[in-house]
């Protein structure tokens, strides 16, 4: 690619992508509403609010691919979620339509299905069961991507990320963990696949304790290599939450216990 746009570049995964994806394009265009480090070689830093349609239109111009990580990433008030994850997603898809449909990797989330119980194994074809307004906003993003694919041929990988961290922090994350290395290889596969369409792909490592059938990953030739099992002893040494606690019962864990935030 000549230019890969990374939204949410000031965030946790945005910083990881910035550090590790320079080889994917001549130029990384880095965007966020928050402060970012100054541009280095082969980088462009573009402050941008995803809710600003004109700014997003300009942002997408000249990009061959979009790694869409920007937006609200946890449970927050509707006002905040609506700006980043509803209006922002609409603006992004409209900008992509105006600029030749660059391929998009959309960072969706396990919180689209958070109310499934932990004894259930899911396929991507199972109905959504979001666990809060944040999860609902990611369902909206998945629906937008599907509609722009059907109507205009826009390609998107809908990557339902589990928990992307250096290592799992608790028992639930033994199932949801996505290692940084696997995340990077997944991004590479998405942008290198000859054909993509609009698949939902579970963004999860090859965990023994996994809940999600990862067959759609094979469509793009992605095979996660890491497995949370190497952290088993460390995690088992931590206090076990009660069996009826949200983090023990639901795939979305404590997100299911969040209130509807008003501010
Ligand atoms: P983060 O919260 O660290 O980063 C998100 C970035 O988006 C922030 O830098 C924020 O300033 C920016 N942003 C928020 N509203 C914006 C707006 N209106 N305009 C422009 N930028 C805006 O989140 P993280 O962990 O880096 O996640 C990245 C993406 O991956 C998010 O979309 C999140 O929902 C998704 N995801 C992440 C998971 C994880 O394990 N880190 C798990 C599942 C999904
Ligand atoms: C998410 O969607 C969040 O963005 C992230 O902060 C984690 O909490 C992750 O899900 C998770 O479920 O562990």
XYZ file of C-alpha atoms and ligand atoms in Angstrom:
320
model
C 0.000 0.000 0.000
C 1.058 3.567 -0.563
C -0.823 4.950 2.409
C -2.453 3.114 5.330
C -4.702 5.164 7.600
C -4.740 4.203 11.279
C -7.561 5.807 13.273
C -7.312 5.749 17.058
C -3.543 6.076 16.705
C -3.157 7.593 20.187
C -4.843 4.602 21.820
C -3.444 1.327 23.145
C -3.812 -0.673 19.933
C -3.128 2.377 17.770
C 0.296 2.807 19.377
C 0.994 -0.893 18.869
C -0.042 -0.656 15.209
C 2.036 2.476 14.693
C 5.119 0.779 16.093
C 4.698 -2.451 14.136
C 3.043 -1.730 10.787
C 5.521 0.604 9.101
C 6.397 -2.172 6.638
C 2.804 -2.350 5.382
C 2.775 0.975 3.495
C 5.029 3.749 2.216
C 3.206 6.109 4.565
C 1.230 5.556 7.758
C -1.385 8.276 8.205
C -2.093 8.481 11.927
C -5.312 10.035 13.189
C -6.872 10.616 16.582
C -8.795 13.222 18.559
C -6.181 12.895 21.328
C -2.574 14.056 21.207
C -0.158 11.909 19.212
C 3.629 11.862 19.072
C 5.090 13.947 16.217
C 5.403 12.276 12.800
C 8.513 10.216 12.171
C 9.868 9.006 8.837
C 7.106 7.600 6.666
C 4.372 9.000 8.899
C 1.703 11.690 8.700
C -0.026 12.825 11.888
C -3.533 14.199 11.321
C -5.638 15.306 14.325
C -9.258 14.434 13.525
C -12.582 14.022 15.301
C -14.421 11.107 13.706
C -17.687 12.969 14.310
C -16.562 15.753 11.927
C -17.724 14.589 8.490
C -15.654 17.076 6.490
C -12.499 16.269 8.431
C -13.017 12.528 7.977
C -13.635 13.042 4.250
C -10.254 14.772 3.948
C -8.588 12.223 6.213
C -9.472 9.258 4.015
C -8.431 10.887 0.748
C -5.374 9.183 -0.726
C -5.506 6.121 1.557
C -5.387 2.557 0.177
C -6.364 0.888 3.432
C -7.912 1.855 6.762
C -7.189 0.247 10.118
C -10.142 1.602 12.064
C -9.293 1.538 15.765
C -10.690 4.965 16.701
C -13.746 5.505 18.857
C -14.996 4.787 22.356
C -13.568 1.454 23.481
C -15.443 0.809 26.743
C -18.892 1.427 28.241
C -19.628 5.175 28.299
C -22.580 7.588 27.970
C -24.671 7.508 24.814
C -23.453 11.012 23.852
C -19.835 9.864 23.802
C -20.575 6.576 22.074
C -22.808 8.205 19.514
C -20.070 10.670 18.435
C -17.253 8.196 18.075
C -18.950 4.919 17.206
C -22.179 5.845 15.408
C -21.664 9.189 13.654
C -17.945 8.444 13.373
C -18.535 5.106 11.643
C -21.068 6.620 9.263
C -18.577 9.371 8.400
C -15.824 6.829 7.808
C -17.920 4.691 5.455
C -19.138 7.732 3.558
C -15.560 8.975 3.193
C -14.459 5.539 1.965
C -17.290 5.560 -0.576
C -16.172 8.970 -1.826
C -12.550 7.877 -2.165
C -12.666 4.571 -4.039
C -13.477 2.121 -1.245
C -10.132 1.517 0.453
C -10.229 -1.802 2.325
C -11.163 -1.428 5.999
C -10.260 -3.463 9.047
C -12.946 -2.500 11.546
C -12.073 -3.218 15.180
C -15.327 -4.584 16.508
C -15.547 -6.348 19.837
C -16.524 -9.433 21.815
C -19.006 -7.106 23.552
C -21.319 -7.580 20.539
C -21.969 -11.034 22.034
C -21.156 -10.351 25.699
C -24.391 -11.777 27.123
C -23.652 -15.295 25.872
C -22.615 -17.511 28.717
C -19.115 -18.839 29.046
C -20.226 -22.457 28.495
C -21.365 -21.635 24.949
C -19.199 -21.970 21.842
C -20.110 -19.393 19.224
C -19.897 -19.130 15.483
C -19.892 -15.784 13.694
C -23.387 -16.616 12.410
C -24.894 -16.657 15.922
C -27.158 -13.665 16.671
C -25.571 -10.742 18.489
C -26.206 -10.346 22.240
C -24.515 -7.051 23.132
C -23.748 -6.329 26.767
C -24.116 -2.513 26.788
C -24.310 0.629 24.676
C -20.698 0.096 23.598
C -21.527 -3.416 22.370
C -24.620 -2.091 20.601
C -22.474 0.523 18.836
C -20.147 -2.219 17.580
C -23.194 -4.144 16.284
C -24.110 -0.944 14.441
C -20.624 -0.787 12.933
C -20.889 -4.397 11.788
C -24.270 -3.648 10.201
C -22.905 -0.537 8.442
C -20.021 -2.536 7.017
C -22.392 -5.241 5.790
C -24.689 -2.713 4.128
C -21.817 -0.846 2.390
C -20.521 -4.199 1.165
C -23.886 -5.269 -0.245
C -24.690 -1.895 -1.796
C -21.277 -0.699 -2.950
C -18.850 -3.628 -2.727
C -16.911 -1.993 0.118
C -14.623 -4.616 1.677
C -14.293 -4.788 5.472
C -12.811 -7.315 7.848
C -15.005 -7.174 10.947
C -12.491 -8.259 13.550
C -14.245 -9.038 16.841
C -11.321 -8.524 19.169
C -11.318 -10.388 22.474
C -8.738 -8.864 24.842
C -5.561 -7.631 23.168
C -2.913 -7.212 25.856
C 0.611 -8.475 26.507
C -0.904 -11.225 28.619
C -4.284 -12.249 30.075
C -5.195 -10.451 33.317
C -7.800 -12.876 34.652
C -9.515 -16.234 34.046
C -11.917 -14.820 31.473
C -9.036 -13.520 29.397
C -7.608 -17.047 29.228
C -10.435 -17.470 26.695
C -10.511 -13.983 25.105
C -6.790 -13.185 24.853
C -5.364 -11.939 21.559
C -1.592 -11.605 21.670
C -0.022 -8.492 20.108
C 1.930 -10.713 17.673
C -1.258 -12.457 16.544
C -2.991 -9.086 16.179
C -0.206 -7.851 13.901
C -0.265 -11.013 11.757
C -4.054 -10.735 11.505
C -3.790 -7.161 10.208
C -1.176 -8.266 7.663
C -3.448 -11.070 6.418
C -6.451 -8.743 6.111
C -4.614 -6.258 3.926
C -2.756 -8.884 1.887
C -5.716 -11.183 1.107
C -6.504 -11.113 -2.629
C -10.255 -11.130 -1.899
C -11.885 -10.150 1.376
C -15.620 -9.452 1.173
C -17.054 -8.586 4.595
C -16.332 -11.476 6.968
C -16.626 -11.424 10.742
C -13.386 -12.817 12.168
C -12.774 -13.531 15.837
C -9.688 -11.618 16.933
C -8.439 -14.199 19.383
C -5.289 -16.263 19.836
C -5.213 -20.054 19.635
C -6.269 -20.425 23.274
C -7.106 -23.898 24.625
C -9.840 -22.211 26.655
C -11.343 -20.352 23.669
C -15.103 -19.975 23.114
C -15.148 -18.885 19.497
C -15.026 -20.950 16.362
C -12.245 -19.305 14.376
C -12.965 -20.928 11.008
C -13.493 -17.634 9.117
C -9.880 -16.673 9.854
C -8.825 -19.338 7.375
C -10.544 -17.382 4.573
C -7.738 -14.846 4.762
C -5.008 -17.363 5.595
C -4.645 -16.232 9.226
C -3.513 -18.761 11.813
C -2.951 -17.390 15.309
C 0.173 -18.848 16.921
C -0.059 -17.880 20.582
C -1.960 -19.649 23.353
C -2.932 -18.210 26.751
C -2.167 -21.583 28.347
C 1.425 -20.440 28.998
C -0.041 -18.064 31.610
C -2.249 -20.727 33.255
C -0.184 -21.155 36.442
C 0.086 -17.406 36.958
C -3.660 -16.870 36.476
C -4.698 -19.844 38.640
C -2.640 -18.322 41.487
C -4.946 -15.280 41.563
C -8.144 -15.231 43.686
C -11.052 -16.994 41.949
C -14.193 -14.819 41.637
C -17.524 -16.322 42.799
C -19.110 -18.724 40.303
C -22.108 -16.407 39.886
C -20.058 -13.217 39.339
C -20.431 -11.609 35.888
C -16.785 -12.302 35.044
C -17.425 -16.022 35.725
C -20.756 -16.291 33.919
C -20.770 -14.137 30.785
C -18.402 -13.949 27.832
C -18.495 -10.137 28.141
C -17.493 -10.379 31.812
C -17.911 -7.257 33.928
C -19.264 -5.244 30.989
C -22.600 -7.011 31.620
C -22.731 -5.364 35.061
C -22.200 -1.810 33.767
C -25.063 0.662 34.234
C -26.372 2.912 31.461
C -24.015 5.838 31.988
C -25.697 9.250 31.834
C -22.592 11.445 31.745
P -8.344 3.079 23.154
O -9.482 3.666 23.903
O -7.031 2.975 23.842
O -8.129 3.868 21.787
C -9.186 4.410 21.045
C -8.741 5.751 20.484
O -9.846 6.324 19.762
C -8.327 6.756 21.569
O -7.005 7.194 21.366
C -9.335 7.876 21.428
O -8.766 9.176 21.655
C -9.807 7.713 19.996
N -11.132 8.315 19.802
C -12.206 8.216 20.616
N -13.216 8.958 20.140
C -12.767 9.544 19.003
C -13.330 10.447 18.069
N -14.591 10.906 18.202
N -12.569 10.848 17.044
C -11.293 10.402 16.887
N -10.689 9.556 17.735
C -11.432 9.123 18.786
O -8.832 1.644 22.643
P -7.932 0.402 22.185
O -7.843 -0.542 23.300
O -6.714 0.883 21.514
O -8.904 -0.262 21.099
C -8.857 0.113 19.744
C -10.135 -0.366 19.065
O -10.256 -1.764 19.209
C -11.410 0.242 19.645
O -12.311 0.508 18.588
C -11.952 -0.836 20.543
O -13.370 -0.750 20.633
C -11.504 -2.082 19.810
N -11.314 -3.208 20.721
C -10.211 -3.248 21.538
C -9.993 -4.327 22.370
C -8.759 -4.445 23.205
O -8.540 -5.527 23.776
N -7.917 -3.416 23.308
C -10.976 -5.419 22.449
C -12.101 -5.266 21.554
C -12.237 -4.203 20.714
C -13.113 -4.366 24.597
O -13.926 -4.236 23.686
C -12.390 -3.201 25.157
O -12.118 -2.245 24.157
C -11.110 -3.576 25.860
O -10.720 -2.463 26.674
C -11.218 -4.831 26.728
O -11.954 -4.547 27.864
C -11.849 -5.972 25.923
O -12.985 -5.584 25.189
C -12.251 -7.166 26.790
O -13.376 -7.622 26.687
O -11.405 -7.675 27.538
